[in-house]
Amino acid sequence: METGGGPLPVGPGPVLGTAPVPAATPPANNSFGKPRALPKGREFFRNQRKDSEGFSESPDLEFEYSDSDKWAAELSELYSYTEGPELHLNRKCFEDEFKTHVKDKKWTEVDISEHQAHAMRLLDGLEVTAREKRLKVARAILYMAQGTFGECNSEGEVQQWMRYNVFLLLEVGTFTALVELLSMEIDNSAACSNAVRKPAISLADSTDLRVLLNIMYLMVETIRQETDEDNPEWRAMRETFRTDLGVSLYNNEPFSVMLFGMVTKFCSGHAPHFPMKKVLLLLWKTVLALMKQDNLDAYNEKDPYKTEDPREDDDENEDNDNSLETETFPLEREEVLPPPIPHPTCERLSLPKGLPWAPKVREKDIETFLESSRSKFIGYTLGCDTDTVVGLPRPIHESIKTLKQHKYIAIAEVQIKKEEEYLKKPLSAGDEEFDLTPAEVLYQGILPSLPQYMIALLKILLAAAPTSKAKTDSINILADVLPEEMPTTVLQSMKLGVDVNRHKEIIVKAISAVLLLLLKHFKLNHIYQFEYMAQHLVFANCIPLILKFFNQNIMSYITAKNSISVLDFPYCVVHELPELTAESLEAGDNNQFCWRNLFSCINLLRILNKLTKWKHSRTMMLVVFKSAPILKRALKVKQAMMQLYVLKLLKVQTKYLGRQWRKSNMKTMSAIYQKVRHRLNDDWAYGNDLDARPWDFQAEECALRANIERFNSRRYDKSPSNPDFAPVDNCLQSVLGQQLALPEEFQMNYDLWLEREVFSKPISWEELLQ
């Protein structure tokens, strides 16, 4: 699709709403010749103009997608602003304990041997039976994990001591002791029954759990961060820690299984005091730390225009980076395009024609093309034969050759064919050998209760979504943010309101990241593990839930300022806090957007893409739930990666939306054509495809479910369900030597049976010998 005699430029930047600007265009000036100041905050977005299709001319968002936010931001989001006073309580508990053993010296002034000795003393203190003493020791350990901030003068110094103290705690075995304490608190029936009976749950009901989860989160997040300054001992400890997290930390199960159990227990109503934000954050970072692998770059250096880009089509060409972050996709990869050649401003800049990715062709696409060609020109079909071209015209031969040149076989197709072989030959194929990767161990751990885990996560996501209305029967996710005494002034109410909104945003961020990580892990490990999780997400109404989440003013959500930077950790413990006013709280920070909210939106869009890719029944759910106008509003966010996944979701349903929609949304159609990967024979825009015709959607899901159940039964159910496949003993001595349990009635009437069946019947020995 070309305009003005040349191709549309394909390069960095957002997809829609940015008009090309000549190189010599001067900045907009006011009447005095000075650059015109831009309005700030909400007024800026409120005053944006809109084009004919409703896209606002909002500014480009300089957002860099990654596994997580900066380390300081991830640390600050662990604490709610209501927890602020507890930071100094932790310090007091540590200093009281430290001064009883070390006189007239600070923690930062003693040597490493004294550090190790005191860490061991604190570890022994966790084993006392008195709950109050144990809590004081846990607070002292938490202060160590927080970087002993009372002796630091800057945020960088706090973070430096955090790394040192965390690796020291890991070395003496603190994390294992914390896991045992956490298990004990989870099973604390007295605390659970008290919380169930209370009409209103507050921060005080989860004190013990919050202290333990805070320490564990700080340890996981700090150890996960790799730096060039790490010594070899720390690197070795990190790898051992990752292995322990994924395999044998507690009850020979991944640590994530314990955290998933906390989520389901909270949603069932048996433990409403669980601090769910901290549990979800720890779950996210645990999955991220036990499974991070080196990225295999799919970029083709010889021909940058033939890239197998995992981000552009990540639902079918997964890379081996099990994190959220994948390779930079063409919209943001500057090296894809050749360096610009200087031209006079009056000439048109010429860019290479074509798209910056190689098209893909599935085996099924080749079969469909051949079958339609044979039916048209010869009048017969050959089924799955993709080699016989007898009787077909020469142009068809060339087309098939081109299709086969771009043939792409996904790992999922190989795994499905291998699974079919196992089912065809259950005896001769033997037992399947597979590696116990962290993803495999995690799948085996959560397999028995995976449907309940997915339902619980989606329940919490629904409660935290900004579009959800408060209901009496919904779960209470604010137990670890509400203070014991409610605010009495306007300033306190505003601060608590910011804290509650921030709390919900962090929960959405954590859940979206966990779901996306698990889908990517399982897709890389085995396609049916991915399909099992994806199907239960669909059954739990994940698709309408995500669409409901986006059915809001998405620009307001992404630019929300629900944070008070002066109260963020570690800033609040090393600086004098200014006096907070209603005006300063309302103004918020000066950031152009909220990183965590944009991160959550992209994650949810990627999840929606993974659930609907190549699934016609789920694509029709997008159409039935009228997702097109909702997704189209999301294109107002000028961020290339987010717009890409919105366009992919619009692309898969375009053929079902009708001619009138396509006519009135030509700008969106052009953007899809320009920015989204296409197949060589991809008839995405029109209803001519066989898949666009009436479809038995229920049969499609049922067939997939049957395949998944056969896979799980064959691979993980060790008890033979079919007695015909059980091994047979062919040794005569072994069979005759077995002790058979005879029924009691038979033993009582044994003599009668001998007389009737043996002695009273004549035996013809001649016939027997013959």
Short mmCIF file of C-alpha atoms in Angstrom, two decimals, residues 403-563:
data_model
loop_
_atom_site.label_atom_id
_atom_site.label_comp_id
_atom_site.label_asym_id
_atom_site.label_seq_id
_atom_site.Cartn_x
_atom_site.Cartn_y
_atom_site.Cartn_z
CA LEU A 403 5.54 -20.92 -0.42
CA LYS A 404 7.96 -23.71 0.38
CA GLN A 405 10.88 -21.26 0.45
CA HIS A 406 9.17 -19.45 3.33
CA LYS A 407 7.88 -22.57 5.05
CA TYR A 408 8.09 -22.31 8.83
CA ILE A 409 7.68 -25.27 11.17
CA ALA A 410 6.87 -24.19 14.71
CA ILE A 411 8.07 -26.13 17.74
CA ALA A 412 4.43 -26.63 18.65
CA GLU A 413 3.75 -28.55 15.41
CA VAL A 414 6.71 -30.86 16.06
CA GLN A 415 5.50 -31.53 19.60
CA ILE A 416 1.95 -32.25 18.43
CA LYS A 417 3.16 -34.75 15.81
CA LYS A 418 5.39 -36.43 18.37
CA GLU A 419 2.46 -36.72 20.77
CA GLU A 420 0.34 -38.29 18.01
CA GLU A 421 3.07 -40.91 17.49
CA TYR A 422 3.02 -41.78 21.18
CA LEU A 423 -0.74 -42.25 21.08
CA LYS A 424 -0.61 -44.40 17.94
CA LYS A 425 2.09 -46.68 19.36
CA PRO A 426 1.72 -46.65 23.14
CA LEU A 427 3.73 -49.87 23.60
CA SER A 428 6.49 -49.66 21.02
CA ALA A 429 7.15 -45.95 21.57
CA GLY A 430 8.27 -46.60 25.15
CA ASP A 431 8.48 -44.06 27.93
CA GLU A 432 9.07 -40.45 26.90
CA GLU A 433 12.32 -38.91 28.06
CA PHE A 434 12.20 -35.21 28.86
CA ASP A 435 14.36 -32.80 30.81
CA LEU A 436 13.25 -31.67 34.26
CA THR A 437 13.53 -27.99 33.44
CA PRO A 438 12.25 -25.44 35.96
CA ALA A 439 9.14 -25.00 33.81
CA GLU A 440 8.54 -28.77 33.77
CA VAL A 441 8.94 -29.05 37.55
CA LEU A 442 6.61 -26.09 38.07
CA TYR A 443 3.98 -27.56 35.74
CA GLN A 444 4.06 -30.89 37.57
CA GLY A 445 3.70 -29.02 40.86
CA ILE A 446 0.66 -26.94 39.89
CA LEU A 447 -0.99 -29.49 37.58
CA PRO A 448 -3.42 -30.98 40.16
CA SER A 449 -4.84 -27.56 41.10
CA LEU A 450 -4.10 -25.45 38.02
CA PRO A 451 -7.78 -24.63 37.28
CA GLN A 452 -8.26 -23.33 40.84
CA TYR A 453 -5.08 -21.24 40.58
CA MET A 454 -6.24 -19.61 37.35
CA ILE A 455 -9.69 -18.83 38.76
CA ALA A 456 -8.15 -17.32 41.90
CA LEU A 457 -5.78 -15.08 39.95
CA LEU A 458 -8.60 -13.84 37.72
CA LYS A 459 -10.81 -13.17 40.76
CA ILE A 460 -8.15 -10.92 42.25
CA LEU A 461 -7.55 -9.26 38.89
CA LEU A 462 -11.26 -8.51 38.61
CA ALA A 463 -11.32 -7.01 42.10
CA ALA A 464 -8.28 -4.83 41.33
CA ALA A 465 -9.43 -3.62 37.90
CA PRO A 466 -10.36 0.08 37.82
CA THR A 467 -13.57 -0.72 35.92
CA SER A 468 -14.87 -3.06 38.64
CA LYS A 469 -17.63 -1.84 40.92
CA ALA A 470 -17.60 -2.61 44.63
CA LYS A 471 -19.80 -5.58 45.45
CA THR A 472 -20.62 -7.13 48.79
CA ASP A 473 -19.67 -10.62 47.63
CA SER A 474 -16.31 -9.63 46.09
CA ILE A 475 -13.06 -10.44 47.83
CA ASN A 476 -11.33 -7.79 49.92
CA ILE A 477 -7.86 -7.10 48.49
CA LEU A 478 -7.21 -4.08 50.73
CA ALA A 479 -6.43 -5.99 53.92
CA ASP A 480 -2.74 -5.06 53.80
CA VAL A 481 -3.23 -1.37 53.05
CA LEU A 482 -6.04 -0.16 55.35
CA PRO A 483 -4.86 1.19 58.73
CA GLU A 484 -6.40 0.23 62.06
CA GLU A 485 -7.82 3.75 62.49
CA MET A 486 -9.44 5.31 59.48
CA PRO A 487 -8.36 8.84 58.43
CA THR A 488 -9.91 11.83 60.13
CA THR A 489 -8.61 14.70 57.96
CA VAL A 490 -8.87 15.54 54.28
CA LEU A 491 -5.10 15.14 53.83
CA GLN A 492 -5.11 11.68 55.42
CA SER A 493 -8.06 10.66 53.26
CA MET A 494 -6.29 11.83 50.09
CA LYS A 495 -3.12 9.97 51.08
CA LEU A 496 -5.07 6.77 51.74
CA GLY A 497 -6.92 7.17 48.43
CA VAL A 498 -3.62 7.39 46.55
CA ASP A 499 -2.33 4.39 48.50
CA VAL A 500 -5.39 2.27 47.67
CA ASN A 501 -5.27 3.08 43.95
CA ARG A 502 -1.52 2.41 43.87
CA HIS A 503 -2.12 -0.87 45.70
CA LYS A 504 -4.61 -2.03 43.04
CA GLU A 505 -2.31 -1.01 40.18
CA ILE A 506 0.56 -3.04 41.63
CA ILE A 507 -1.71 -6.10 41.98
CA VAL A 508 -2.74 -5.81 38.32
CA LYS A 509 0.91 -5.48 37.34
CA ALA A 510 1.92 -8.60 39.30
CA ILE A 511 -0.94 -10.81 38.05
CA SER A 512 -0.50 -9.81 34.41
CA ALA A 513 3.23 -10.54 34.65
CA VAL A 514 2.69 -13.93 36.33
CA LEU A 515 0.14 -15.07 33.75
CA LEU A 516 2.28 -13.98 30.81
CA LEU A 517 5.41 -15.60 32.25
CA LEU A 518 3.64 -18.92 32.85
CA LEU A 519 2.16 -18.93 29.35
CA LYS A 520 5.60 -18.29 27.85
CA HIS A 521 7.29 -20.93 30.03
CA PHE A 522 4.77 -23.62 29.21
CA LYS A 523 4.69 -22.74 25.50
CA LEU A 524 8.45 -23.20 25.35
CA ASN A 525 8.36 -26.43 27.36
CA HIS A 526 5.42 -28.18 25.66
CA ILE A 527 2.52 -26.87 23.62
CA TYR A 528 -0.09 -28.90 25.51
CA GLN A 529 1.06 -27.44 28.84
CA PHE A 530 0.44 -24.01 27.36
CA GLU A 531 -2.91 -25.08 25.92
CA TYR A 532 -4.03 -26.55 29.27
CA MET A 533 -3.38 -23.29 31.08
CA ALA A 534 -4.80 -21.17 28.24
CA GLN A 535 -8.00 -23.22 28.04
CA HIS A 536 -8.67 -22.86 31.74
CA LEU A 537 -8.09 -19.12 31.48
CA VAL A 538 -10.68 -19.02 28.70
CA PHE A 539 -13.12 -21.15 30.71
CA ALA A 540 -12.68 -18.71 33.61
CA ASN A 541 -13.76 -15.79 31.36
CA CYS A 542 -10.32 -14.26 30.98
CA ILE A 543 -11.12 -12.83 27.53
CA PRO A 544 -14.14 -10.70 28.58
CA LEU A 545 -12.29 -9.74 31.77
CA ILE A 546 -9.38 -8.27 29.84
CA LEU A 547 -11.77 -6.51 27.46
CA LYS A 548 -13.62 -5.09 30.47
CA PHE A 549 -10.30 -3.84 31.81
CA PHE A 550 -9.65 -1.94 28.57
CA ASN A 551 -13.18 -0.56 28.42
CA GLN A 552 -12.12 2.62 30.21
CA ASN A 553 -10.30 5.84 29.46
CA ILE A 554 -7.02 4.05 28.89
CA MET A 555 -5.02 7.27 28.55
CA SER A 556 -6.18 8.34 32.00
CA TYR A 557 -5.13 4.97 33.41
CA ILE A 558 -1.68 5.09 31.82
CA THR A 559 -1.05 8.68 32.90
CA ALA A 560 -2.46 8.18 36.42
CA LYS A 561 -0.36 9.71 39.20
CA ASN A 562 -1.13 7.43 42.11
CA SER A 563 2.23 7.78 43.82
#
